[in-house]
mmCIF file of C-alpha atoms in Angstrom:
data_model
loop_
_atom_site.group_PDB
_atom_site.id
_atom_site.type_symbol
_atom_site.label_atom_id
_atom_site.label_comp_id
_atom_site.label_asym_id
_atom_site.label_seq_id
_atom_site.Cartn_x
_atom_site.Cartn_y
_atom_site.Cartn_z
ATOM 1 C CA UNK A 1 41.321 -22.048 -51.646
ATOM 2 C CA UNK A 2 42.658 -25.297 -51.379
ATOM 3 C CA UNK A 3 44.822 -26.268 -48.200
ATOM 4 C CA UNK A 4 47.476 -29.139 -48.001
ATOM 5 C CA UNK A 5 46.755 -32.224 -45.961
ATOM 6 C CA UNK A 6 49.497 -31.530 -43.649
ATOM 7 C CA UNK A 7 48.020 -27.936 -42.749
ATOM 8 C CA UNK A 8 44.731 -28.942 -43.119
ATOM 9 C CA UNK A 9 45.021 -31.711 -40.793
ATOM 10 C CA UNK A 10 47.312 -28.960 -38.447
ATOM 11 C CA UNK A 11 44.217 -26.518 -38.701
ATOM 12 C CA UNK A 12 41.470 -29.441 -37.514
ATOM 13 C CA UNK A 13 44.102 -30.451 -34.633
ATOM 14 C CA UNK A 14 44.353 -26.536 -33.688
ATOM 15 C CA UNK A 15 40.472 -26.531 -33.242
ATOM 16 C CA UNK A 16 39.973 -29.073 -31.354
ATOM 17 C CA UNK A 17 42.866 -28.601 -28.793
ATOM 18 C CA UNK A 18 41.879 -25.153 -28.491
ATOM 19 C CA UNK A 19 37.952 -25.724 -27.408
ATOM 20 C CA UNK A 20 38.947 -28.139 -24.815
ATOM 21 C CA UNK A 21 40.405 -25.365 -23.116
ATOM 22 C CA UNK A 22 38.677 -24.999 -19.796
ATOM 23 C CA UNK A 23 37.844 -21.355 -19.578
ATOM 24 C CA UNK A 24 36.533 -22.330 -15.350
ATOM 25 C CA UNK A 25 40.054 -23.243 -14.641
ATOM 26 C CA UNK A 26 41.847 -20.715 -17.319
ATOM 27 C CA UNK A 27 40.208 -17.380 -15.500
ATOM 28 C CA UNK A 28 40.941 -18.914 -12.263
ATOM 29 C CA UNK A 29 44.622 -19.430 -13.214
ATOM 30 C CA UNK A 30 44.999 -15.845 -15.055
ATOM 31 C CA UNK A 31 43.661 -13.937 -11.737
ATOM 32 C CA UNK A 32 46.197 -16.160 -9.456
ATOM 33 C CA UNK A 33 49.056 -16.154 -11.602
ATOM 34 C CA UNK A 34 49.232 -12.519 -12.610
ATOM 35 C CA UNK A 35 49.318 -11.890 -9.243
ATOM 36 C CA UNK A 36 52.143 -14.245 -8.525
ATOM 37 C CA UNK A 37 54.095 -14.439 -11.828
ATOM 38 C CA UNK A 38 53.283 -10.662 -13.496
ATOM 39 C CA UNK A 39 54.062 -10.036 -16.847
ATOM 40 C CA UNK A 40 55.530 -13.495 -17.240
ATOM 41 C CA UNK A 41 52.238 -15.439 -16.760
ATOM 42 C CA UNK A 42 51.491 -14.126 -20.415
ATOM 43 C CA UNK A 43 53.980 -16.266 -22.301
ATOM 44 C CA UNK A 44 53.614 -19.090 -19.917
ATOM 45 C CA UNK A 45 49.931 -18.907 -20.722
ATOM 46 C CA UNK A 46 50.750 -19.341 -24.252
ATOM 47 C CA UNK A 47 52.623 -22.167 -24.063
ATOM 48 C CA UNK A 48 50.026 -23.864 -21.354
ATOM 49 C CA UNK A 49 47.227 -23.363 -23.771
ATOM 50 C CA UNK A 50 48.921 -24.647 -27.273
ATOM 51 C CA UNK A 51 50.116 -28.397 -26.832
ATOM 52 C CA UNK A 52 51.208 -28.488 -30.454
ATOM 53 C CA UNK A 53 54.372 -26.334 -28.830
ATOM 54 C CA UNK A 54 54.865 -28.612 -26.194
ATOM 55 C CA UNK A 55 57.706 -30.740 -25.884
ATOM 56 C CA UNK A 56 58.389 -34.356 -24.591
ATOM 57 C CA UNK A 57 62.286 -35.220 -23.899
ATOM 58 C CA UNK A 58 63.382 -39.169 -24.571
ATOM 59 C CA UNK A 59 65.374 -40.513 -21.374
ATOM 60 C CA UNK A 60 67.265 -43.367 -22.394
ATOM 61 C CA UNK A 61 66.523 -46.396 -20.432
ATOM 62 C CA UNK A 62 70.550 -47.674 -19.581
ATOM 63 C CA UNK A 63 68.874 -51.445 -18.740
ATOM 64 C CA UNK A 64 67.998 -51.880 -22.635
ATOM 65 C CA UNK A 65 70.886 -50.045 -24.541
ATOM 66 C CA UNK A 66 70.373 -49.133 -28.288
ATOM 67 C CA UNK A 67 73.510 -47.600 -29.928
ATOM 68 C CA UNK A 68 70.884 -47.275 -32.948
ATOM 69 C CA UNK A 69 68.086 -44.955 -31.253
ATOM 70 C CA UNK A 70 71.426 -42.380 -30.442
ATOM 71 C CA UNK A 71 72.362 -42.447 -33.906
ATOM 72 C CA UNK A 72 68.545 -41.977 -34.645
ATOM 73 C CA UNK A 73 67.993 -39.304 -32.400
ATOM 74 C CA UNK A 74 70.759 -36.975 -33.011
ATOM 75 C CA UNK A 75 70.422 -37.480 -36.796
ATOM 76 C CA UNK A 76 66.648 -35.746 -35.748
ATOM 77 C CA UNK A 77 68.441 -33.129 -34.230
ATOM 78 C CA UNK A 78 68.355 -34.308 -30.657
ATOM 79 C CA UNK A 79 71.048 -33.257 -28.123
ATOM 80 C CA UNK A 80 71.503 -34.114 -24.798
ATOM 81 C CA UNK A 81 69.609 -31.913 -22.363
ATOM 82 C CA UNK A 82 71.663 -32.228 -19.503
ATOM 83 C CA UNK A 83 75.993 -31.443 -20.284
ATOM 84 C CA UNK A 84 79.033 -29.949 -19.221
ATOM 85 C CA UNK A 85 79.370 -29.254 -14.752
ATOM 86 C CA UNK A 86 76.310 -29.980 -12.942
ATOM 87 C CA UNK A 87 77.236 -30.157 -9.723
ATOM 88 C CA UNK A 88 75.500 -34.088 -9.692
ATOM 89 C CA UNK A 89 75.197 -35.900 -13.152
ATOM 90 C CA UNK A 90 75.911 -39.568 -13.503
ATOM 91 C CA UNK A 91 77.575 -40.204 -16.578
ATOM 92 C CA UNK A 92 74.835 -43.288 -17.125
ATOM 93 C CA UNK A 93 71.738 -40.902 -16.883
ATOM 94 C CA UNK A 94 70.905 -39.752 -20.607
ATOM 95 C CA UNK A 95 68.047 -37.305 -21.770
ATOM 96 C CA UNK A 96 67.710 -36.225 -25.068
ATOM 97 C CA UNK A 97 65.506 -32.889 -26.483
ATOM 98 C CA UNK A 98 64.963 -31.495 -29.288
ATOM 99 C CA UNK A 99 64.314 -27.534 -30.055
ATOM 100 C CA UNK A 100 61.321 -28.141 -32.234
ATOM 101 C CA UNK A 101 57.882 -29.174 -30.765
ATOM 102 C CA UNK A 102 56.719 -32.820 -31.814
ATOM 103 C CA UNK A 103 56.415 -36.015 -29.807
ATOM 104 C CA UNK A 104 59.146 -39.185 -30.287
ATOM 105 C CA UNK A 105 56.694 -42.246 -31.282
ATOM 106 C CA UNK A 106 55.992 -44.007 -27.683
ATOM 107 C CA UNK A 107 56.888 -47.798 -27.086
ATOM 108 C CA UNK A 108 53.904 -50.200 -26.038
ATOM 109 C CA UNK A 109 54.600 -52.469 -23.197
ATOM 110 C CA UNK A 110 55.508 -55.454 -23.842
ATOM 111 C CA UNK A 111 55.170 -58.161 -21.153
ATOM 112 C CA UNK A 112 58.757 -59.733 -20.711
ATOM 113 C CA UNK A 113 60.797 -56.704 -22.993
ATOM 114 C CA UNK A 114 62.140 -53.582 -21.898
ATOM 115 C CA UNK A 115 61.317 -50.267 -23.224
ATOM 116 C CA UNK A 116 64.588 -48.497 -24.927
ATOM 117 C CA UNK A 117 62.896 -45.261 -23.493
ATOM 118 C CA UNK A 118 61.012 -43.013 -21.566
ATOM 119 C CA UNK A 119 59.294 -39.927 -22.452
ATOM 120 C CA UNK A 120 58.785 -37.126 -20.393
ATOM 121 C CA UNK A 121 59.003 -33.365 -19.563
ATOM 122 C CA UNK A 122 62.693 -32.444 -19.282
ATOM 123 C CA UNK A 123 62.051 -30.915 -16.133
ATOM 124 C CA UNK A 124 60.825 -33.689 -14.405
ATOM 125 C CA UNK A 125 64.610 -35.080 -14.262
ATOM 126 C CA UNK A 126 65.459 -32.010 -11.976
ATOM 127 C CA UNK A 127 64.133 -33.616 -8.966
ATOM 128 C CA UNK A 128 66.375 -36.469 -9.412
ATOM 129 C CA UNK A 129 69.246 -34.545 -10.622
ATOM 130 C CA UNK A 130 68.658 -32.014 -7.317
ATOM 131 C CA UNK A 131 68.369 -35.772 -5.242
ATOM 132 C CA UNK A 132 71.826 -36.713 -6.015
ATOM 133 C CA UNK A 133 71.351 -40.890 -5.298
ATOM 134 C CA UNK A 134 74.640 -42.538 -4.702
ATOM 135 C CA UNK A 135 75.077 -46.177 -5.000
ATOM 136 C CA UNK A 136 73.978 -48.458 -1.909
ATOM 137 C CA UNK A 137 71.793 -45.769 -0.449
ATOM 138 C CA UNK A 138 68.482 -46.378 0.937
ATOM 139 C CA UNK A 139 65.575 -44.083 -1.233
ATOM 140 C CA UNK A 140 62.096 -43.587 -0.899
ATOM 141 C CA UNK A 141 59.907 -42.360 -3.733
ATOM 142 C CA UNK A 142 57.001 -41.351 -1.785
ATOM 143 C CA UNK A 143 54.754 -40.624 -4.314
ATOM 144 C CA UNK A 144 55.753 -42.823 -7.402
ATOM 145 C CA UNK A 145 53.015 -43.217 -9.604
ATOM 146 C CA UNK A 146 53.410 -43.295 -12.724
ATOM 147 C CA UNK A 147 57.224 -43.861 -12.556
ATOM 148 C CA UNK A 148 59.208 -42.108 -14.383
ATOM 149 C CA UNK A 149 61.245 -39.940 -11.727
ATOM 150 C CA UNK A 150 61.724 -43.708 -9.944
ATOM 151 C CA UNK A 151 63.188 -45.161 -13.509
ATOM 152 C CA UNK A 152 65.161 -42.061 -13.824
ATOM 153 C CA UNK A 153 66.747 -42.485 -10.194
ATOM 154 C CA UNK A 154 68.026 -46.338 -11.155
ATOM 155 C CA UNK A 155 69.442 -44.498 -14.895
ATOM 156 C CA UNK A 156 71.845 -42.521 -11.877
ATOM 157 C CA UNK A 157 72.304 -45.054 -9.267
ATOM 158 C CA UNK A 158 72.030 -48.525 -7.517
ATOM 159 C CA UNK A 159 70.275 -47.616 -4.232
ATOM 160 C CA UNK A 160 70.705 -49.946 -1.529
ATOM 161 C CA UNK A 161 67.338 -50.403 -0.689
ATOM 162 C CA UNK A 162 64.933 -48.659 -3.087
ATOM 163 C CA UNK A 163 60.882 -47.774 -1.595
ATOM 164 C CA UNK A 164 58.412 -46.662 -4.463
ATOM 165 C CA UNK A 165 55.129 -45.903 -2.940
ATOM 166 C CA UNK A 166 51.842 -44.860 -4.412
ATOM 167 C CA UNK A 167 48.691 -44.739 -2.471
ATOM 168 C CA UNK A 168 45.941 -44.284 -5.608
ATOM 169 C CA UNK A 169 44.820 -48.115 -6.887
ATOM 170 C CA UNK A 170 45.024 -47.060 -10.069
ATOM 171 C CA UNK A 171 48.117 -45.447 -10.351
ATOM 172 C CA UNK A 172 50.044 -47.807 -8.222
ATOM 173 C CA UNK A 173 49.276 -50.590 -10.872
ATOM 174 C CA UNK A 174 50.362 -48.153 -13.703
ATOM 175 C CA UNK A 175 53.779 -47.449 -11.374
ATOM 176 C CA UNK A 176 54.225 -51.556 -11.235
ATOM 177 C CA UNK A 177 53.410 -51.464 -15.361
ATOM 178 C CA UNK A 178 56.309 -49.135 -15.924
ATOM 179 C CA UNK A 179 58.899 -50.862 -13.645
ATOM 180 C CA UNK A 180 58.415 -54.211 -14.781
ATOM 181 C CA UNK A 181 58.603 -52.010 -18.636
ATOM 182 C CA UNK A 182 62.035 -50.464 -17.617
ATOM 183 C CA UNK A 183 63.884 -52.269 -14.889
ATOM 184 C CA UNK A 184 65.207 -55.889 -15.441
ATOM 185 C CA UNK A 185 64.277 -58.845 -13.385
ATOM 186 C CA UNK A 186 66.988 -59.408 -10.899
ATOM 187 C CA UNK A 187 66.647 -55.571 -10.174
ATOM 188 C CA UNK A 188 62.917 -55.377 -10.300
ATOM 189 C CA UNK A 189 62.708 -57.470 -7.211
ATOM 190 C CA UNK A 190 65.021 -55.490 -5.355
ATOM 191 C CA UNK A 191 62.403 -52.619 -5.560
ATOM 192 C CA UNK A 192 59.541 -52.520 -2.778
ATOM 193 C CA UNK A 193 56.551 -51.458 -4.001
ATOM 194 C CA UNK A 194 53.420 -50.461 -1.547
ATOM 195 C CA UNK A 195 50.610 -48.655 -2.018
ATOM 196 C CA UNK A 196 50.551 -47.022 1.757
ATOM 197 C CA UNK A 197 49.047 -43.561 2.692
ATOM 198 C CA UNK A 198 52.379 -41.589 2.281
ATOM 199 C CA UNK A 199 51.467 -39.183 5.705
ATOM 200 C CA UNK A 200 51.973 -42.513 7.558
ATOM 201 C CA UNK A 201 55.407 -43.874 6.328
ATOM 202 C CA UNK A 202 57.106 -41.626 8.674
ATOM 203 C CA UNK A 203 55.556 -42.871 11.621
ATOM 204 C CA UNK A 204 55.823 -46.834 10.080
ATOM 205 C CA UNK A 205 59.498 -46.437 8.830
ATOM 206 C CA UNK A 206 61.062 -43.866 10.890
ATOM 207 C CA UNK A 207 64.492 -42.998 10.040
ATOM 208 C CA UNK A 208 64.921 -45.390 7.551
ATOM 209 C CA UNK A 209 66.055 -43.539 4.162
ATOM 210 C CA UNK A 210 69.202 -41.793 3.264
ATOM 211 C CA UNK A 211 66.990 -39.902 0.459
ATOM 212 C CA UNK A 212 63.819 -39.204 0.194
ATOM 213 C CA UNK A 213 61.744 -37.714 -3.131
ATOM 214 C CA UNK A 214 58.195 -36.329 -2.300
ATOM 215 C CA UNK A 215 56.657 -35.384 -6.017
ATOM 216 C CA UNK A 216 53.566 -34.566 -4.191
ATOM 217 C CA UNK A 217 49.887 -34.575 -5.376
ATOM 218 C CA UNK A 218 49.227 -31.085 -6.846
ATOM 219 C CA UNK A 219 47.064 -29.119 -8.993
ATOM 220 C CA UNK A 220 48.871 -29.603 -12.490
ATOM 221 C CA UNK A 221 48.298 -26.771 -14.795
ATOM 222 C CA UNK A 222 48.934 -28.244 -17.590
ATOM 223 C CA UNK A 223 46.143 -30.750 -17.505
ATOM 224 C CA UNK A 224 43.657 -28.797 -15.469
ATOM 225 C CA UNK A 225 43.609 -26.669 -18.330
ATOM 226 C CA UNK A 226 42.110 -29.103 -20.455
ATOM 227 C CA UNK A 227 39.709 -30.446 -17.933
ATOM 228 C CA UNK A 228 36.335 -31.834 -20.110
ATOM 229 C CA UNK A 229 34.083 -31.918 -17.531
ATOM 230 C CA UNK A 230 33.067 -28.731 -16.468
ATOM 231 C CA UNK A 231 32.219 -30.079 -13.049
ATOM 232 C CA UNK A 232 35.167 -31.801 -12.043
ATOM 233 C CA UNK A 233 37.080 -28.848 -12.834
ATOM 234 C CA UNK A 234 35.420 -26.572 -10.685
ATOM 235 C CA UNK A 235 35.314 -29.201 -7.977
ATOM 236 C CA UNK A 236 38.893 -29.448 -8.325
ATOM 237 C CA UNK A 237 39.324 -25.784 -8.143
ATOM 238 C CA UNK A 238 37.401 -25.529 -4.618
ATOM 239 C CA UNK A 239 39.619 -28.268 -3.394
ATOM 240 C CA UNK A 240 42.735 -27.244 -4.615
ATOM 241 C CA UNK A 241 42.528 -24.672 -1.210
ATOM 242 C CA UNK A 242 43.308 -28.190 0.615
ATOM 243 C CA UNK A 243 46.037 -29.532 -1.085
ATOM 244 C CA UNK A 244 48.962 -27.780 0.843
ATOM 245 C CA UNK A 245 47.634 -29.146 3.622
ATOM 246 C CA UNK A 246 48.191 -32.581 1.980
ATOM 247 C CA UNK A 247 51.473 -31.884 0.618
ATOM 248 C CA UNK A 248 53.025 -30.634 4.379
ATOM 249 C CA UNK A 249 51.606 -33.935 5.767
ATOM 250 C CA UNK A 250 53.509 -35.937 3.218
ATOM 251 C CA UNK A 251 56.282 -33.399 3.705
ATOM 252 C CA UNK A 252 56.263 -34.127 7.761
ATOM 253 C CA UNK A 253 55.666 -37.726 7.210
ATOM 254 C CA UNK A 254 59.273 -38.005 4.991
ATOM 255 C CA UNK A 255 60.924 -36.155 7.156
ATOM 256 C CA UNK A 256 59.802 -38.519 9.859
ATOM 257 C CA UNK A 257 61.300 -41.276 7.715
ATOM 258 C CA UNK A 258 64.535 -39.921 6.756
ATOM 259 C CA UNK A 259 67.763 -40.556 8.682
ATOM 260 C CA UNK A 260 69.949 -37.191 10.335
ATOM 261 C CA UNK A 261 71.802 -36.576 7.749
ATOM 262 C CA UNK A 262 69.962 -37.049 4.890
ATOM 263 C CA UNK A 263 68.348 -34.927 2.381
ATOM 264 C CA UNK A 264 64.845 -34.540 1.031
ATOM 265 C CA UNK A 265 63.385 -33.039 -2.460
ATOM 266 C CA UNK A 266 60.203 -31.983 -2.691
ATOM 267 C CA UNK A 267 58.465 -31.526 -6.207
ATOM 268 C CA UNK A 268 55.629 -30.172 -7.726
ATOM 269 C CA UNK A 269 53.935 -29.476 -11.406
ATOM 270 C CA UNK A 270 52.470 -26.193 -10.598
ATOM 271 C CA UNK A 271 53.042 -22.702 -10.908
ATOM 272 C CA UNK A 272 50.940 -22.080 -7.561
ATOM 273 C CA UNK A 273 53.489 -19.946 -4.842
ATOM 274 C CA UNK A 274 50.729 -21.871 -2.299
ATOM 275 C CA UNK A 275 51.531 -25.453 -3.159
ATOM 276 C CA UNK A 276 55.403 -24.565 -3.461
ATOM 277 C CA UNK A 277 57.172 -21.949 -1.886
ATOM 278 C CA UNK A 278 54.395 -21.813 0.659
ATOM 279 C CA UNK A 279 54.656 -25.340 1.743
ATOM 280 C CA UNK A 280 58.403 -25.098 1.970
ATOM 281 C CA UNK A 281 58.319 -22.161 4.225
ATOM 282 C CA UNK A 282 55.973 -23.280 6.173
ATOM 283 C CA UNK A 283 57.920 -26.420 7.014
ATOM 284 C CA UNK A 284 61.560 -24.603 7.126
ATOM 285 C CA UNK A 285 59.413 -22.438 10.196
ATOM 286 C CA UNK A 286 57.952 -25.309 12.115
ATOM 287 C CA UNK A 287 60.517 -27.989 11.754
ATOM 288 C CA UNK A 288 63.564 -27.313 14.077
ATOM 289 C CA UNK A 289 65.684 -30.370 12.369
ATOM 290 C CA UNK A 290 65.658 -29.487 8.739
ATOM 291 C CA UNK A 291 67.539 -26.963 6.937
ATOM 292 C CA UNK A 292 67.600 -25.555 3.055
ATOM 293 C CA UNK A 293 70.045 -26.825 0.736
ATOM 294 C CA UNK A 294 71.525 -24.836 -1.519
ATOM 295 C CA UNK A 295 70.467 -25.936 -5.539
ATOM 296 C CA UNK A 296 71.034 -22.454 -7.156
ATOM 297 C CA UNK A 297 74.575 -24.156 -8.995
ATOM 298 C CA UNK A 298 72.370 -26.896 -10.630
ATOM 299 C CA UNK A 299 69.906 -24.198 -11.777
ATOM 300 C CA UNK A 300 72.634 -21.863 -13.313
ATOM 301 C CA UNK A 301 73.995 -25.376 -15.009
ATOM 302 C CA UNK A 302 71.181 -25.691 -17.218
ATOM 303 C CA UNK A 303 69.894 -22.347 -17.876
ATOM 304 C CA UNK A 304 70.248 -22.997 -21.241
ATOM 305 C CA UNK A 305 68.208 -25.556 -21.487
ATOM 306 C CA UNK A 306 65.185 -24.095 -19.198
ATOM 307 C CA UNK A 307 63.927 -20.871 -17.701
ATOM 308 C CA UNK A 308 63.769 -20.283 -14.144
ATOM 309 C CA UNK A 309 61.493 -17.452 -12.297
ATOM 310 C CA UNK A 310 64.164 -15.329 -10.949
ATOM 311 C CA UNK A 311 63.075 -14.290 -7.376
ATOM 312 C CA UNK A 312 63.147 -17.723 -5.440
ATOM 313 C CA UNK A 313 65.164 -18.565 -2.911
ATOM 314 C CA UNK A 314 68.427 -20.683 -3.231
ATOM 315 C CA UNK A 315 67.229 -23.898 -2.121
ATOM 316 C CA UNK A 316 64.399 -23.749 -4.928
ATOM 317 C CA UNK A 317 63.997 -23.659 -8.250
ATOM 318 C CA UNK A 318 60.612 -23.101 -10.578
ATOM 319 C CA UNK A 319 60.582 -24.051 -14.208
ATOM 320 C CA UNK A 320 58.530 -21.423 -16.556
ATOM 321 C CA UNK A 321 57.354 -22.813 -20.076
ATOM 322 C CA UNK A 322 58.190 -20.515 -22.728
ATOM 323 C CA UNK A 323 58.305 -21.595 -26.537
ATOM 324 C CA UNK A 324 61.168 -23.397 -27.671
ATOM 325 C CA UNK A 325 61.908 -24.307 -24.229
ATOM 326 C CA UNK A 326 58.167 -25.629 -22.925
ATOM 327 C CA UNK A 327 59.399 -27.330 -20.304
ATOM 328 C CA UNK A 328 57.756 -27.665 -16.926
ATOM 329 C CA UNK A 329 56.157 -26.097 -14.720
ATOM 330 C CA UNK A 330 58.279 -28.064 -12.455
ATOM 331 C CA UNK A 331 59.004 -26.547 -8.760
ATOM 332 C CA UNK A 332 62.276 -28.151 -6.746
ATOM 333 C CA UNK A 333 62.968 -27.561 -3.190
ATOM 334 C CA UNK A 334 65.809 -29.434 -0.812
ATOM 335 C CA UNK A 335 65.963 -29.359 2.507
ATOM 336 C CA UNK A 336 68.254 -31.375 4.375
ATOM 337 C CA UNK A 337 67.890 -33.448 7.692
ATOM 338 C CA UNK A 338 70.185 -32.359 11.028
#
C-alpha cells in the first residue's frame, strides 16, 4: 500500500495534532458546553479539535498597500469577508477569507519595513467593526497584546488620541513588535503604549476616552485544548472559576475611564456563558450609567460569513465554529455610557 507524500505527510500531521489534544480540559469543556450550547457543542467540538479545518483570514495592512497581494489573493479564491450594508464599515478596512482551510504564508518582521498583512481569525474584526472608531476620537485598547484588534482599529480610523495597554511583560513587548511591524513612524508615535494594570486606568484616566475596547483575559478554547502540560491545564481549569471576576474589574475600570456618551465593547474568545453573557449581565445590573447597545444589524450583515448562537440578547453576539466557516469563538457585547 503505498501512500503519496502529500497524504502521507497529511496522515503524520493528523497524528500528531490529534494526541496533543488535552483530554483534562476536553471532558471539562464537553460537560460545560453541552449544558450551555446543546446539540451544537458537537460540531463546534469538531472544528475545536481538528486545526487542519481551521481558518486564518489576511487583513490588509492600508499603511503598506500592495495592488499585487489583491490580485494574488483573489486569484486563490479569496473574497472579502466583510461587504455590502454593515451598519459601520470603513471603506479602508479590508479582510480577505477563503472557504477552504489552509494558512496564507506569514511575513517575518522586519525592523524598519511594514508588514503588507495581518493574519487572524475573521471574527476577531467584529469587536472593531461593533466599536465603530471615527476619526479624531480618543480610544483605549485596554487589553492590547498581541495587536491585531489595535492595527485593525487604525485600518478604520485616525483616533485622536489612541491608548494600547497591556499589563503582561511579555506580551506588551510582542504588542510594541507588531505596531512598529504595521503602523508607520509619524503614526507610531502618536500611539501611547503602557503596560498598566487595566482595573486601575479608570481610576488614573477617568473619563478620558470616547471608545473603549476591553478584549479581556479569558479562557480560550481553542488553545486550552491543546494544552501540553497536563498540569498547567488543570491549574488553569481551577482558576478559570476566577476569571469573571477579573474581566468585571477591567469592565468597571473602562467604564470608569470612558466619557458620558461613549460606548464600550467588550470581547472574549470563549464559548463560556460565565465569562460572557454572565459578566455583561452582571454589570448591566450593578451599573446605573451604562446601557446595552443594540449590534443585532451588524450580526444579520454577515451571517453569511459566520454563525451566530441564536438565543443571545441584542446587544451581543457569539461566534460558533463550524466547518467551512471555523471562525471564532468570538463573544461581542456593547454597552454604552449615559
Amino acid at each position: 500500500f503505498f501512500l503519496l507524500p502529500s497524504l502521507k505527510l497529511e496522515n503524520e500531521t493528523k497524528g500528531k495534532l490529534q494526541k496533543q489534544i488535552c483530554q483534562v480540559v476536553l471532558d471539562h469543556f464537553e460537560k460545560q458546553y453541552t449544558r450551555e450550547l446543546g446539540d451544537k457543542w458537537t460540531s463546534v467540538r469538531d472544528v475545536l479539535t481538528y486545526p487542519l479545518c481551521w481558518q486564518y483570514a489576511i487583513l490588509l495592512n492600508k499603511f503598506s498597500p500592495s495592488a499585487e497581494l489583491e490580485s494574488t489573493l483573489r486569484a486563490k479564491g479569496y473574497h472579502p469577508v466583510f461587504q455590502g450594508t454593515l451598519p459601520y464599515l470603513p471603506r479602508s478596512l479590508k479582510c480577505y477569507v477563503n472557504r477552504t482551510p489552509g494558512r496564507f504564508p506569514a511575513q517575518k518582521h522586519q525592523t524598519g519595513k511594514l508588514k503588507e498583512y495581518y493574519l487572524m481569525n475573521a471574527a476577531s474584526v467584529l469587536p472593531v467593526l461593533a466599536l465603530e472608531v471615527e476619526d479624531g476620537e480618543d480610544v483605549l485598547d485596554l487589553c492590547a497584546a498581541p495587536g491585531g484588534k489595535s492595527v485593525a482599529i487604525l485600518q478604520c480610523a485616525y483616533p485622536g488620541n489612541f491608548h494600547c495597554n497591556e499589563y503582561d511583560d511579555l506580551r506588551s513587548r510582542w504588542l510594541k513588535q507588531t505596531m512598529e511591524s504595521f503602523i508607520p513612524d509619524p503614526l507610531v508615535n502618536l500611539i501611547t503604549v503602557s503596560k498598566l494594570d487595566g482595573r486601575q486606568i479608570g481610576d488614573l484616566k477617568p473619563e478620558l476616552y470616547d471608545k473603549v475596547l476591553v478584549d479581556a483575559p479569558c479562557s480560550n478554547d481553542r488553545s486550552w485544548l491543546f494544552s501540553s502540560d497536563i498540569q498547567q491545564a488543570t491549574l488553569r481549569l481551577i482558576q478559570r472559576k476566577e476569571l469573571s471576576s477579573l474581566q468585571l474589574q477591567l469592565l468597571r475600570s473602562a467604564i470608569k475611564a470612558l466619557r458620558p456618551g461613549g460606548s464600550l465593547v467588550y470581547s472574549t474568545c470563549t464559548l463560556s456563558k460565565a465569562e460572557n453573557s454572565d459578566v455583561i449581565n452582571l454589570i448591566l445590573n450593578t451599573c446605573a450609567n451604562v446601557i446595552p447597545v443594540d449590534i443585532s444589524e451588524m450580526a444579520k450583515a454577515v451571517s453569511q460569513e459566520f454563525t451566530f448562537l441564536s438565543d443571545t440578547q441584542q446587544h451581543e453576539l457569539l461566534v460558533l465554529p463550524e466547518k467551512g466557516k471555523a471562525w471564532g469563538p468570538m463573544y461581542v457585547a456593547k454597552l454604552k455610557k449615559i
